[in-house]
Coordinates of C-alpha atoms in Angstrom, one line a residue:
X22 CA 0.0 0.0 0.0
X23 CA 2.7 2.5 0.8
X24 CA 4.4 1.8 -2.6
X25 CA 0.7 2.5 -4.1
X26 CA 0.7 5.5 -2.4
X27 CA 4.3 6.5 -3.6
X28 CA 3.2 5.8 -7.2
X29 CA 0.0 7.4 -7.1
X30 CA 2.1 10.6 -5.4
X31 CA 5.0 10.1 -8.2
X32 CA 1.9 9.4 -11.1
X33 CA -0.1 13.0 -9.4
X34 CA 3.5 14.9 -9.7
X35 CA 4.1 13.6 -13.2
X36 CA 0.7 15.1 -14.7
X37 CA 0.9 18.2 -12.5
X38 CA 5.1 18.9 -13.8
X39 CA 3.4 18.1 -17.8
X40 CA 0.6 20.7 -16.9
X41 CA 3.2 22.9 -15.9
X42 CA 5.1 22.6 -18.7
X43 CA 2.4 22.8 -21.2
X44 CA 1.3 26.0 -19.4
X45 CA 5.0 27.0 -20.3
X46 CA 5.0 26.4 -23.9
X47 CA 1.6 28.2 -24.1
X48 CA 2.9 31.1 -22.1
X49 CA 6.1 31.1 -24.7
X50 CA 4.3 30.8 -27.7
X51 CA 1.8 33.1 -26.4
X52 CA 5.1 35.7 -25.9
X53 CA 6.2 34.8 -29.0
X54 CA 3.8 35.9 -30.6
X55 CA 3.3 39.3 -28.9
X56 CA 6.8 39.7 -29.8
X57 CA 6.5 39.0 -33.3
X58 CA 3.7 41.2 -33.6
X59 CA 5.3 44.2 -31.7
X60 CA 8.5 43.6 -33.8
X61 CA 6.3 43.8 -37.2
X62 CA 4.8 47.2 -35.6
X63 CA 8.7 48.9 -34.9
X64 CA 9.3 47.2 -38.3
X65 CA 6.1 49.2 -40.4
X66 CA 6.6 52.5 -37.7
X67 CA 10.7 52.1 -38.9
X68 CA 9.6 52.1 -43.2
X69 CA 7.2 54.9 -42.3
X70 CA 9.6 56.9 -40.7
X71 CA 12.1 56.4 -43.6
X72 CA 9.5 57.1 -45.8
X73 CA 9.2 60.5 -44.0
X74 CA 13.2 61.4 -43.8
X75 CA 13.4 60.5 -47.0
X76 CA 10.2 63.0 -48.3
X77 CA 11.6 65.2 -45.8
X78 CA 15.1 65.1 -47.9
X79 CA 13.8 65.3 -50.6
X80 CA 11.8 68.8 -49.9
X81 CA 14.9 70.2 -48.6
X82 CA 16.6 69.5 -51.3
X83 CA 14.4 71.0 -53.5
X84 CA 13.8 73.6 -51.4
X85 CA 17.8 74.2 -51.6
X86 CA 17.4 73.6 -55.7
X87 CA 15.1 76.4 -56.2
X88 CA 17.1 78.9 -53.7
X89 CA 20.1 78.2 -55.7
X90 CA 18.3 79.1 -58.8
X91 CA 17.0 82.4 -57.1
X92 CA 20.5 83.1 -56.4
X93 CA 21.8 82.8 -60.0
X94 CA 19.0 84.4 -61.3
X95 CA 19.3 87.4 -58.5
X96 CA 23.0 87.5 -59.8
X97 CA 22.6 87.8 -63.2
X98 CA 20.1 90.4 -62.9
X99 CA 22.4 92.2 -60.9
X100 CA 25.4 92.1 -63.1
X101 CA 22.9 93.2 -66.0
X102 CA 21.5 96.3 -64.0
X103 CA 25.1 97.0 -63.5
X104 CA 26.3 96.5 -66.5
X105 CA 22.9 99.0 -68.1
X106 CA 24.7 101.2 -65.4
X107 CA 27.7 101.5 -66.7
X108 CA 26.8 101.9 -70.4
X109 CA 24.5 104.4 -69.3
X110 CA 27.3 106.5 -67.0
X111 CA 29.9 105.8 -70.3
X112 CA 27.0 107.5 -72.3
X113 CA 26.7 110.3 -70.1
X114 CA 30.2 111.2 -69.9
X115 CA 30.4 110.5 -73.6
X116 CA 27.3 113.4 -74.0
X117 CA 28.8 115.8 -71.4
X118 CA 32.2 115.5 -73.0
X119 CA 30.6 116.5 -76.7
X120 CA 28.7 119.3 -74.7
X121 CA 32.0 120.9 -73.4
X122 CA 32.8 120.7 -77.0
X123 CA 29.8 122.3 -78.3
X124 CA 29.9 125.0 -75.2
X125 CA 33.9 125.8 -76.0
X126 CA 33.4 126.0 -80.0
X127 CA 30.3 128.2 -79.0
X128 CA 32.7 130.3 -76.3
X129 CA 35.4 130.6 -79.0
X130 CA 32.7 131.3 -82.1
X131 CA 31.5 133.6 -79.7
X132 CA 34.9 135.0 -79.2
X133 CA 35.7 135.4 -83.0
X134 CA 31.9 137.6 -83.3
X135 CA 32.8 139.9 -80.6
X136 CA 36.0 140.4 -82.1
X137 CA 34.8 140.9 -85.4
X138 CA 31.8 143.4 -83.4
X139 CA 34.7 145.4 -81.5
X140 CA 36.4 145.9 -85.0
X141 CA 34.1 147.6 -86.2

């Protein structure tokens, strides 16, 4: 009887240890499967992110593109207005230098008549 006790004790330890341990590989699988999950949300949140750095490049370098462009264009139309400047001031002192021409021709002319007027 005592060894029928032992064995019935041994037989009750046996199914309770191979509860236990199914109750373990449910709880893994169960965590395994929670990790799986939350590693195929980082994974998605990770592409989406990318997806925005990579828009977000990709605006700024557009965004540096297009000031680039102002920046030549703002140049060129500088050196042209400069440029219009200085064929305009050439022009000027072109026209001033034929008017103190004119004005000392005149002086002299002028000269010559009063000359000519005293003479007589």
């Amino acid at each position: 009887m005592a060894a029928e006790a032992a064995r019935q004790t041994l037989h009750a330890q046996v199914e309770r240890l191979q509860r236990d341990a199914q109750e373990r590989d449910a709880a893994l699988a169960q965590a395994r499967a929670d990790f799986a999950r939350e590693l195929d949300k980082l994974r998605a949140d990770t592409a989406r992110a990318e997806a925005r750095l990579q828009a977000a490049e990709k605006r700024a370098l557009l965004e540096t593109e297009h000031e680039r462009s102002i920046s030549a264009r703002l140049i060129k139309e500088q050196d042209a207005a400069v440029r219009r400047a200085d064929e305009s001031d050439a022009q000027r002192r072109a026209e001033r230098q034929a008017l103190q021409a004119q004005l000392g021709d005149a002086r002299q002319h002028i000269g010559t008549l009063e000359g000519n007027l005293a003479a007589l």
